[in-house]
């Protein structure tokens, strides 16, 4: 991706966030060359794999302070019969285990869908530096929609948030997944009411 495209994406994400009422935080951004493939491309691949397994297609990638991939995962709620096996929580757990500490200071999280309130709270507890997400989730999101966890007075740490990165691809995966379920007569997920 050309540097002009990266700047344009970051500017559009910033403008969209401002329009949604995002509170500006001091900029401590350092520009780091993104690995190829990009973290969001890896997260989208994890989302695609999750969808192929029958889980909602959401993927996440966690980068360490030096930009190395520490963990990557897709949703495994159905595969593990675990309601907390969201992609975000799986990568937070894996990275914390591999680093030997619960706080992932200076780490960046890329996820294909706006995190739900449970994941947003875990992101706060893990002290993630930056959160990049693809598709917004007006119904179940907890960052820019719903309870807006990071804006809550009870939130101990709020990462920098950048939404809309890979949004079209992430939305496309989600829409295709649920369209296929509707056309096959499965209105919801197994075990859902």
mmCIF file with all atom_site columns, C-alpha atoms in Angstrom:
data_model
loop_
_atom_site.group_PDB
_atom_site.id
_atom_site.type_symbol
_atom_site.label_atom_id
_atom_site.label_alt_id
_atom_site.label_comp_id
_atom_site.label_asym_id
_atom_site.label_entity_id
_atom_site.label_seq_id
_atom_site.pdbx_PDB_ins_code
_atom_site.Cartn_x
_atom_site.Cartn_y
_atom_site.Cartn_z
_atom_site.occupancy
_atom_site.B_iso_or_equiv
_atom_site.pdbx_formal_charge
_atom_site.auth_seq_id
_atom_site.auth_comp_id
_atom_site.auth_asym_id
_atom_site.auth_atom_id
_atom_site.pdbx_PDB_model_num
ATOM 1   C CA . UNK A 1 1   ? 0.000   0.000   0.000  1.00 0.00 ? 1   UNK A CA 1
ATOM 2   C CA . UNK A 1 2   ? 1.358   3.388   -0.960 1.00 0.00 ? 2   UNK A CA 1
ATOM 3   C CA . UNK A 1 3   ? 2.088   5.873   1.837  1.00 0.00 ? 3   UNK A CA 1
ATOM 4   C CA . UNK A 1 4   ? -0.446  8.292   0.316  1.00 0.00 ? 4   UNK A CA 1
ATOM 5   C CA . UNK A 1 5   ? -3.137  5.607   0.633  1.00 0.00 ? 5   UNK A CA 1
ATOM 6   C CA . UNK A 1 6   ? -2.181  4.951   4.267  1.00 0.00 ? 6   UNK A CA 1
ATOM 7   C CA . UNK A 1 7   ? -2.395  8.650   5.084  1.00 0.00 ? 7   UNK A CA 1
ATOM 8   C CA . UNK A 1 8   ? -5.748  8.874   3.298  1.00 0.00 ? 8   UNK A CA 1
ATOM 9   C CA . UNK A 1 9   ? -7.115  5.868   5.209  1.00 0.00 ? 9   UNK A CA 1
ATOM 10  C CA . UNK A 1 10  ? -5.929  7.267   8.544  1.00 0.00 ? 10  UNK A CA 1
ATOM 11  C CA . UNK A 1 11  ? -7.388  10.696  7.731  1.00 0.00 ? 11  UNK A CA 1
ATOM 12  C CA . UNK A 1 12  ? -10.751 9.199   6.716  1.00 0.00 ? 12  UNK A CA 1
ATOM 13  C CA . UNK A 1 13  ? -10.811 7.080   9.887  1.00 0.00 ? 13  UNK A CA 1
ATOM 14  C CA . UNK A 1 14  ? -10.021 10.159  11.958 1.00 0.00 ? 14  UNK A CA 1
ATOM 15  C CA . UNK A 1 15  ? -12.719 12.239  10.216 1.00 0.00 ? 15  UNK A CA 1
ATOM 16  C CA . UNK A 1 16  ? -15.308 9.471   10.619 1.00 0.00 ? 16  UNK A CA 1
ATOM 17  C CA . UNK A 1 17  ? -14.436 9.038   14.287 1.00 0.00 ? 17  UNK A CA 1
ATOM 18  C CA . UNK A 1 18  ? -14.713 12.781  14.891 1.00 0.00 ? 18  UNK A CA 1
ATOM 19  C CA . UNK A 1 19  ? -18.134 12.765  13.219 1.00 0.00 ? 19  UNK A CA 1
ATOM 20  C CA . UNK A 1 20  ? -19.243 9.981   15.591 1.00 0.00 ? 20  UNK A CA 1
ATOM 21  C CA . UNK A 1 21  ? -18.253 12.019  18.633 1.00 0.00 ? 21  UNK A CA 1
ATOM 22  C CA . UNK A 1 22  ? -14.821 10.511  19.261 1.00 0.00 ? 22  UNK A CA 1
ATOM 23  C CA . UNK A 1 23  ? -12.889 12.479  21.843 1.00 0.00 ? 23  UNK A CA 1
ATOM 24  C CA . UNK A 1 24  ? -9.510  13.556  20.576 1.00 0.00 ? 24  UNK A CA 1
ATOM 25  C CA . UNK A 1 25  ? -6.479  12.300  22.431 1.00 0.00 ? 25  UNK A CA 1
ATOM 26  C CA . UNK A 1 26  ? -2.952  13.643  22.232 1.00 0.00 ? 26  UNK A CA 1
ATOM 27  C CA . UNK A 1 27  ? -1.099  12.167  19.290 1.00 0.00 ? 27  UNK A CA 1
ATOM 28  C CA . UNK A 1 28  ? 1.854   9.979   20.148 1.00 0.00 ? 28  UNK A CA 1
ATOM 29  C CA . UNK A 1 29  ? 1.797   8.268   16.770 1.00 0.00 ? 29  UNK A CA 1
ATOM 30  C CA . UNK A 1 30  ? 4.960   6.879   15.361 1.00 0.00 ? 30  UNK A CA 1
ATOM 31  C CA . UNK A 1 31  ? 4.879   5.747   11.780 1.00 0.00 ? 31  UNK A CA 1
ATOM 32  C CA . UNK A 1 32  ? 6.138   2.209   11.389 1.00 0.00 ? 32  UNK A CA 1
ATOM 33  C CA . UNK A 1 33  ? 6.436   0.382   8.088  1.00 0.00 ? 33  UNK A CA 1
ATOM 34  C CA . UNK A 1 34  ? 3.642   -2.183  7.972  1.00 0.00 ? 34  UNK A CA 1
ATOM 35  C CA . UNK A 1 35  ? 4.631   -5.765  7.300  1.00 0.00 ? 35  UNK A CA 1
ATOM 36  C CA . UNK A 1 36  ? 3.374   -7.388  4.115  1.00 0.00 ? 36  UNK A CA 1
ATOM 37  C CA . UNK A 1 37  ? 0.723   -8.643  4.380  1.00 0.00 ? 37  UNK A CA 1
ATOM 38  C CA . UNK A 1 38  ? -0.742  -5.962  6.588  1.00 0.00 ? 38  UNK A CA 1
ATOM 39  C CA . UNK A 1 39  ? -2.167  -6.853  10.007 1.00 0.00 ? 39  UNK A CA 1
ATOM 40  C CA . UNK A 1 40  ? -5.708  -6.152  8.770  1.00 0.00 ? 40  UNK A CA 1
ATOM 41  C CA . UNK A 1 41  ? -5.156  -8.487  5.813  1.00 0.00 ? 41  UNK A CA 1
ATOM 42  C CA . UNK A 1 42  ? -4.111  -11.186 8.293  1.00 0.00 ? 42  UNK A CA 1
ATOM 43  C CA . UNK A 1 43  ? -7.175  -10.442 10.454 1.00 0.00 ? 43  UNK A CA 1
ATOM 44  C CA . UNK A 1 44  ? -9.440  -10.720 7.391  1.00 0.00 ? 44  UNK A CA 1
ATOM 45  C CA . UNK A 1 45  ? -7.868  -14.121 6.594  1.00 0.00 ? 45  UNK A CA 1
ATOM 46  C CA . UNK A 1 46  ? -8.601  -15.250 10.161 1.00 0.00 ? 46  UNK A CA 1
ATOM 47  C CA . UNK A 1 47  ? -12.191 -13.987 9.789  1.00 0.00 ? 47  UNK A CA 1
ATOM 48  C CA . UNK A 1 48  ? -12.597 -15.924 6.558  1.00 0.00 ? 48  UNK A CA 1
ATOM 49  C CA . UNK A 1 49  ? -11.322 -19.097 8.250  1.00 0.00 ? 49  UNK A CA 1
ATOM 50  C CA . UNK A 1 50  ? -13.735 -18.571 11.156 1.00 0.00 ? 50  UNK A CA 1
ATOM 51  C CA . UNK A 1 51  ? -16.647 -18.257 8.725  1.00 0.00 ? 51  UNK A CA 1
ATOM 52  C CA . UNK A 1 52  ? -15.576 -21.449 6.958  1.00 0.00 ? 52  UNK A CA 1
ATOM 53  C CA . UNK A 1 53  ? -15.695 -23.235 10.359 1.00 0.00 ? 53  UNK A CA 1
ATOM 54  C CA . UNK A 1 54  ? -19.249 -21.985 10.956 1.00 0.00 ? 54  UNK A CA 1
ATOM 55  C CA . UNK A 1 55  ? -18.296 -19.216 13.382 1.00 0.00 ? 55  UNK A CA 1
ATOM 56  C CA . UNK A 1 56  ? -19.180 -15.571 12.792 1.00 0.00 ? 56  UNK A CA 1
ATOM 57  C CA . UNK A 1 57  ? -16.360 -14.300 10.536 1.00 0.00 ? 57  UNK A CA 1
ATOM 58  C CA . UNK A 1 58  ? -14.397 -12.024 12.832 1.00 0.00 ? 58  UNK A CA 1
ATOM 59  C CA . UNK A 1 59  ? -10.612 -12.081 12.963 1.00 0.00 ? 59  UNK A CA 1
ATOM 60  C CA . UNK A 1 60  ? -7.996  -10.339 15.083 1.00 0.00 ? 60  UNK A CA 1
ATOM 61  C CA . UNK A 1 61  ? -4.236  -9.795  15.035 1.00 0.00 ? 61  UNK A CA 1
ATOM 62  C CA . UNK A 1 62  ? -2.120  -8.395  17.861 1.00 0.00 ? 62  UNK A CA 1
ATOM 63  C CA . UNK A 1 63  ? 1.187   -6.674  17.124 1.00 0.00 ? 63  UNK A CA 1
ATOM 64  C CA . UNK A 1 64  ? 3.900   -6.231  19.719 1.00 0.00 ? 64  UNK A CA 1
ATOM 65  C CA . UNK A 1 65  ? 5.697   -2.929  20.357 1.00 0.00 ? 65  UNK A CA 1
ATOM 66  C CA . UNK A 1 66  ? 8.231   -3.650  17.605 1.00 0.00 ? 66  UNK A CA 1
ATOM 67  C CA . UNK A 1 67  ? 5.502   -4.488  15.043 1.00 0.00 ? 67  UNK A CA 1
ATOM 68  C CA . UNK A 1 68  ? 5.872   -8.288  15.178 1.00 0.00 ? 68  UNK A CA 1
ATOM 69  C CA . UNK A 1 69  ? 2.709   -10.424 15.131 1.00 0.00 ? 69  UNK A CA 1
ATOM 70  C CA . UNK A 1 70  ? 2.273   -11.840 18.641 1.00 0.00 ? 70  UNK A CA 1
ATOM 71  C CA . UNK A 1 71  ? -1.059  -13.582 18.060 1.00 0.00 ? 71  UNK A CA 1
ATOM 72  C CA . UNK A 1 72  ? -3.771  -14.054 15.453 1.00 0.00 ? 72  UNK A CA 1
ATOM 73  C CA . UNK A 1 73  ? -7.132  -15.781 15.683 1.00 0.00 ? 73  UNK A CA 1
ATOM 74  C CA . UNK A 1 74  ? -10.659 -15.940 14.380 1.00 0.00 ? 74  UNK A CA 1
ATOM 75  C CA . UNK A 1 75  ? -13.837 -16.379 16.378 1.00 0.00 ? 75  UNK A CA 1
ATOM 76  C CA . UNK A 1 76  ? -14.150 -19.871 17.893 1.00 0.00 ? 76  UNK A CA 1
ATOM 77  C CA . UNK A 1 77  ? -17.402 -19.495 19.834 1.00 0.00 ? 77  UNK A CA 1
ATOM 78  C CA . UNK A 1 78  ? -19.112 -22.381 18.019 1.00 0.00 ? 78  UNK A CA 1
ATOM 79  C CA . UNK A 1 79  ? -15.977 -24.482 17.548 1.00 0.00 ? 79  UNK A CA 1
ATOM 80  C CA . UNK A 1 80  ? -15.149 -24.409 21.280 1.00 0.00 ? 80  UNK A CA 1
ATOM 81  C CA . UNK A 1 81  ? -18.725 -24.082 22.616 1.00 0.00 ? 81  UNK A CA 1
ATOM 82  C CA . UNK A 1 82  ? -17.413 -21.061 24.506 1.00 0.00 ? 82  UNK A CA 1
ATOM 83  C CA . UNK A 1 83  ? -19.391 -17.804 24.448 1.00 0.00 ? 83  UNK A CA 1
ATOM 84  C CA . UNK A 1 84  ? -16.223 -15.855 25.310 1.00 0.00 ? 84  UNK A CA 1
ATOM 85  C CA . UNK A 1 85  ? -14.103 -17.263 22.456 1.00 0.00 ? 85  UNK A CA 1
ATOM 86  C CA . UNK A 1 86  ? -14.210 -14.017 20.485 1.00 0.00 ? 86  UNK A CA 1
ATOM 87  C CA . UNK A 1 87  ? -11.205 -13.361 18.242 1.00 0.00 ? 87  UNK A CA 1
ATOM 88  C CA . UNK A 1 88  ? -10.099 -10.387 20.362 1.00 0.00 ? 88  UNK A CA 1
ATOM 89  C CA . UNK A 1 89  ? -10.067 -12.362 23.600 1.00 0.00 ? 89  UNK A CA 1
ATOM 90  C CA . UNK A 1 90  ? -8.251  -15.270 21.995 1.00 0.00 ? 90  UNK A CA 1
ATOM 91  C CA . UNK A 1 91  ? -5.396  -13.051 20.781 1.00 0.00 ? 91  UNK A CA 1
ATOM 92  C CA . UNK A 1 92  ? -5.197  -11.171 24.095 1.00 0.00 ? 92  UNK A CA 1
ATOM 93  C CA . UNK A 1 93  ? -4.933  -14.479 25.964 1.00 0.00 ? 93  UNK A CA 1
ATOM 94  C CA . UNK A 1 94  ? -2.336  -15.924 23.594 1.00 0.00 ? 94  UNK A CA 1
ATOM 95  C CA . UNK A 1 95  ? -0.161  -12.789 23.634 1.00 0.00 ? 95  UNK A CA 1
ATOM 96  C CA . UNK A 1 96  ? -0.362  -12.423 27.421 1.00 0.00 ? 96  UNK A CA 1
ATOM 97  C CA . UNK A 1 97  ? 0.613   -16.059 27.828 1.00 0.00 ? 97  UNK A CA 1
ATOM 98  C CA . UNK A 1 98  ? 3.543   -15.799 25.396 1.00 0.00 ? 98  UNK A CA 1
ATOM 99  C CA . UNK A 1 99  ? 4.820   -12.540 26.947 1.00 0.00 ? 99  UNK A CA 1
ATOM 100 C CA . UNK A 1 100 ? 4.215   -13.781 30.499 1.00 0.00 ? 100 UNK A CA 1
ATOM 101 C CA . UNK A 1 101 ? 2.266   -10.714 31.587 1.00 0.00 ? 101 UNK A CA 1
ATOM 102 C CA . UNK A 1 102 ? -1.396  -9.626  31.613 1.00 0.00 ? 102 UNK A CA 1
ATOM 103 C CA . UNK A 1 103 ? -0.814  -6.062  30.429 1.00 0.00 ? 103 UNK A CA 1
ATOM 104 C CA . UNK A 1 104 ? 0.054   -5.681  26.770 1.00 0.00 ? 104 UNK A CA 1
ATOM 105 C CA . UNK A 1 105 ? 1.375   -2.128  26.912 1.00 0.00 ? 105 UNK A CA 1
ATOM 106 C CA . UNK A 1 106 ? 2.489   -0.679  23.551 1.00 0.00 ? 106 UNK A CA 1
ATOM 107 C CA . UNK A 1 107 ? 0.712   -3.452  21.621 1.00 0.00 ? 107 UNK A CA 1
ATOM 108 C CA . UNK A 1 108 ? -1.739  -2.744  18.789 1.00 0.00 ? 108 UNK A CA 1
ATOM 109 C CA . UNK A 1 109 ? -4.873  -4.756  18.043 1.00 0.00 ? 109 UNK A CA 1
ATOM 110 C CA . UNK A 1 110 ? -6.408  -5.141  14.585 1.00 0.00 ? 110 UNK A CA 1
ATOM 111 C CA . UNK A 1 111 ? -9.901  -6.640  14.437 1.00 0.00 ? 111 UNK A CA 1
ATOM 112 C CA . UNK A 1 112 ? -12.327 -6.922  11.545 1.00 0.00 ? 112 UNK A CA 1
ATOM 113 C CA . UNK A 1 113 ? -15.434 -5.868  13.527 1.00 0.00 ? 113 UNK A CA 1
ATOM 114 C CA . UNK A 1 114 ? -15.945 -3.205  16.187 1.00 0.00 ? 114 UNK A CA 1
ATOM 115 C CA . UNK A 1 115 ? -15.396 -5.020  19.500 1.00 0.00 ? 115 UNK A CA 1
ATOM 116 C CA . UNK A 1 116 ? -18.400 -5.868  21.655 1.00 0.00 ? 116 UNK A CA 1
ATOM 117 C CA . UNK A 1 117 ? -18.579 -4.488  25.220 1.00 0.00 ? 117 UNK A CA 1
ATOM 118 C CA . UNK A 1 118 ? -16.968 -7.630  26.692 1.00 0.00 ? 118 UNK A CA 1
ATOM 119 C CA . UNK A 1 119 ? -13.997 -7.403  24.319 1.00 0.00 ? 119 UNK A CA 1
ATOM 120 C CA . UNK A 1 120 ? -13.708 -3.625  24.695 1.00 0.00 ? 120 UNK A CA 1
ATOM 121 C CA . UNK A 1 121 ? -13.411 -4.012  28.461 1.00 0.00 ? 121 UNK A CA 1
ATOM 122 C CA . UNK A 1 122 ? -10.761 -6.716  28.050 1.00 0.00 ? 122 UNK A CA 1
ATOM 123 C CA . UNK A 1 123 ? -8.861  -4.443  25.634 1.00 0.00 ? 123 UNK A CA 1
ATOM 124 C CA . UNK A 1 124 ? -8.915  -1.747  28.308 1.00 0.00 ? 124 UNK A CA 1
ATOM 125 C CA . UNK A 1 125 ? -7.715  -4.148  31.011 1.00 0.00 ? 125 UNK A CA 1
ATOM 126 C CA . UNK A 1 126 ? -4.900  -5.339  28.725 1.00 0.00 ? 126 UNK A CA 1
ATOM 127 C CA . UNK A 1 127 ? -3.766  -1.713  28.220 1.00 0.00 ? 127 UNK A CA 1
ATOM 128 C CA . UNK A 1 128 ? -3.700  -2.024  24.419 1.00 0.00 ? 128 UNK A CA 1
ATOM 129 C CA . UNK A 1 129 ? -2.091  1.057   22.852 1.00 0.00 ? 129 UNK A CA 1
ATOM 130 C CA . UNK A 1 130 ? -4.120  1.263   19.624 1.00 0.00 ? 130 UNK A CA 1
ATOM 131 C CA . UNK A 1 131 ? -7.249  -0.461  18.387 1.00 0.00 ? 131 UNK A CA 1
ATOM 132 C CA . UNK A 1 132 ? -7.902  -0.630  14.641 1.00 0.00 ? 132 UNK A CA 1
ATOM 133 C CA . UNK A 1 133 ? -11.208 -2.117  13.547 1.00 0.00 ? 133 UNK A CA 1
ATOM 134 C CA . UNK A 1 134 ? -12.882 -2.730  10.204 1.00 0.00 ? 134 UNK A CA 1
ATOM 135 C CA . UNK A 1 135 ? -16.672 -2.750  10.183 1.00 0.00 ? 135 UNK A CA 1
ATOM 136 C CA . UNK A 1 136 ? -18.744 -0.762  12.654 1.00 0.00 ? 136 UNK A CA 1
ATOM 137 C CA . UNK A 1 137 ? -21.289 -2.715  14.714 1.00 0.00 ? 137 UNK A CA 1
ATOM 138 C CA . UNK A 1 138 ? -24.241 -0.440  15.522 1.00 0.00 ? 138 UNK A CA 1
ATOM 139 C CA . UNK A 1 139 ? -26.159 -3.324  17.148 1.00 0.00 ? 139 UNK A CA 1
ATOM 140 C CA . UNK A 1 140 ? -23.501 -5.087  19.228 1.00 0.00 ? 140 UNK A CA 1
ATOM 141 C CA . UNK A 1 141 ? -20.480 -2.799  19.306 1.00 0.00 ? 141 UNK A CA 1
ATOM 142 C CA . UNK A 1 142 ? -19.066 -1.422  22.515 1.00 0.00 ? 142 UNK A CA 1
ATOM 143 C CA . UNK A 1 143 ? -16.542 1.126   21.258 1.00 0.00 ? 143 UNK A CA 1
ATOM 144 C CA . UNK A 1 144 ? -18.260 3.676   19.012 1.00 0.00 ? 144 UNK A CA 1
ATOM 145 C CA . UNK A 1 145 ? -21.758 2.233   19.523 1.00 0.00 ? 145 UNK A CA 1
ATOM 146 C CA . UNK A 1 146 ? -23.731 0.874   22.461 1.00 0.00 ? 146 UNK A CA 1
ATOM 147 C CA . UNK A 1 147 ? -22.141 1.501   25.862 1.00 0.00 ? 147 UNK A CA 1
ATOM 148 C CA . UNK A 1 148 ? -18.951 3.100   24.428 1.00 0.00 ? 148 UNK A CA 1
ATOM 149 C CA . UNK A 1 149 ? -16.756 1.437   27.015 1.00 0.00 ? 149 UNK A CA 1
ATOM 150 C CA . UNK A 1 150 ? -13.698 3.647   26.459 1.00 0.00 ? 150 UNK A CA 1
ATOM 151 C CA . UNK A 1 151 ? -15.724 6.817   27.095 1.00 0.00 ? 151 UNK A CA 1
ATOM 152 C CA . UNK A 1 152 ? -17.097 5.484   30.395 1.00 0.00 ? 152 UNK A CA 1
ATOM 153 C CA . UNK A 1 153 ? -15.918 7.072   33.628 1.00 0.00 ? 153 UNK A CA 1
ATOM 154 C CA . UNK A 1 154 ? -15.226 3.553   34.952 1.00 0.00 ? 154 UNK A CA 1
ATOM 155 C CA . UNK A 1 155 ? -12.772 2.812   32.123 1.00 0.00 ? 155 UNK A CA 1
ATOM 156 C CA . UNK A 1 156 ? -9.202  2.737   33.447 1.00 0.00 ? 156 UNK A CA 1
ATOM 157 C CA . UNK A 1 157 ? -7.470  2.827   30.066 1.00 0.00 ? 157 UNK A CA 1
ATOM 158 C CA . UNK A 1 158 ? -8.698  3.930   26.646 1.00 0.00 ? 158 UNK A CA 1
ATOM 159 C CA . UNK A 1 159 ? -6.622  3.005   23.610 1.00 0.00 ? 159 UNK A CA 1
ATOM 160 C CA . UNK A 1 160 ? -6.375  5.177   20.537 1.00 0.00 ? 160 UNK A CA 1
ATOM 161 C CA . UNK A 1 161 ? -9.196  3.975   18.261 1.00 0.00 ? 161 UNK A CA 1
ATOM 162 C CA . UNK A 1 162 ? -9.221  3.944   14.465 1.00 0.00 ? 162 UNK A CA 1
ATOM 163 C CA . UNK A 1 163 ? -12.322 2.526   12.770 1.00 0.00 ? 163 UNK A CA 1
ATOM 164 C CA . UNK A 1 164 ? -13.032 1.741   9.135  1.00 0.00 ? 164 UNK A CA 1
ATOM 165 C CA . UNK A 1 165 ? -9.749  0.001   8.218  1.00 0.00 ? 165 UNK A CA 1
ATOM 166 C CA . UNK A 1 166 ? -10.703 -2.749  5.743  1.00 0.00 ? 166 UNK A CA 1
ATOM 167 C CA . UNK A 1 167 ? -14.348 -1.937  6.374  1.00 0.00 ? 167 UNK A CA 1
ATOM 168 C CA . UNK A 1 168 ? -15.716 -3.038  2.992  1.00 0.00 ? 168 UNK A CA 1
ATOM 169 C CA . UNK A 1 169 ? -13.976 -6.409  3.096  1.00 0.00 ? 169 UNK A CA 1
ATOM 170 C CA . UNK A 1 170 ? -15.039 -7.054  6.699  1.00 0.00 ? 170 UNK A CA 1
ATOM 171 C CA . UNK A 1 171 ? -18.653 -6.076  5.998  1.00 0.00 ? 171 UNK A CA 1
ATOM 172 C CA . UNK A 1 172 ? -18.609 -8.234  2.881  1.00 0.00 ? 172 UNK A CA 1
ATOM 173 C CA . UNK A 1 173 ? -17.536 -11.314 4.859  1.00 0.00 ? 173 UNK A CA 1
ATOM 174 C CA . UNK A 1 174 ? -20.214 -10.748 7.496  1.00 0.00 ? 174 UNK A CA 1
ATOM 175 C CA . UNK A 1 175 ? -23.008 -10.088 4.978  1.00 0.00 ? 175 UNK A CA 1
ATOM 176 C CA . UNK A 1 176 ? -22.083 -13.139 2.892  1.00 0.00 ? 176 UNK A CA 1
ATOM 177 C CA . UNK A 1 177 ? -21.949 -15.345 6.001  1.00 0.00 ? 177 UNK A CA 1
ATOM 178 C CA . UNK A 1 178 ? -25.398 -14.341 7.265  1.00 0.00 ? 178 UNK A CA 1
ATOM 179 C CA . UNK A 1 179 ? -26.930 -14.318 3.760  1.00 0.00 ? 179 UNK A CA 1
ATOM 180 C CA . UNK A 1 180 ? -25.742 -17.919 3.287  1.00 0.00 ? 180 UNK A CA 1
ATOM 181 C CA . UNK A 1 181 ? -27.249 -18.889 6.634  1.00 0.00 ? 181 UNK A CA 1
ATOM 182 C CA . UNK A 1 182 ? -30.604 -17.319 5.715  1.00 0.00 ? 182 UNK A CA 1
ATOM 183 C CA . UNK A 1 183 ? -30.743 -18.965 2.294  1.00 0.00 ? 183 UNK A CA 1
ATOM 184 C CA . UNK A 1 184 ? -29.914 -22.367 3.797  1.00 0.00 ? 184 UNK A CA 1
ATOM 185 C CA . UNK A 1 185 ? -32.758 -22.011 6.294  1.00 0.00 ? 185 UNK A CA 1
ATOM 186 C CA . UNK A 1 186 ? -30.525 -21.398 9.305  1.00 0.00 ? 186 UNK A CA 1
ATOM 187 C CA . UNK A 1 187 ? -31.722 -18.047 10.555 1.00 0.00 ? 187 UNK A CA 1
ATOM 188 C CA . UNK A 1 188 ? -29.207 -17.859 13.360 1.00 0.00 ? 188 UNK A CA 1
ATOM 189 C CA . UNK A 1 189 ? -26.232 -19.689 14.773 1.00 0.00 ? 189 UNK A CA 1
ATOM 190 C CA . UNK A 1 190 ? -26.489 -23.171 16.266 1.00 0.00 ? 190 UNK A CA 1
ATOM 191 C CA . UNK A 1 191 ? -27.833 -22.977 19.784 1.00 0.00 ? 191 UNK A CA 1
ATOM 192 C CA . UNK A 1 192 ? -29.017 -19.380 19.366 1.00 0.00 ? 192 UNK A CA 1
ATOM 193 C CA . UNK A 1 193 ? -32.536 -18.508 20.405 1.00 0.00 ? 193 UNK A CA 1
#
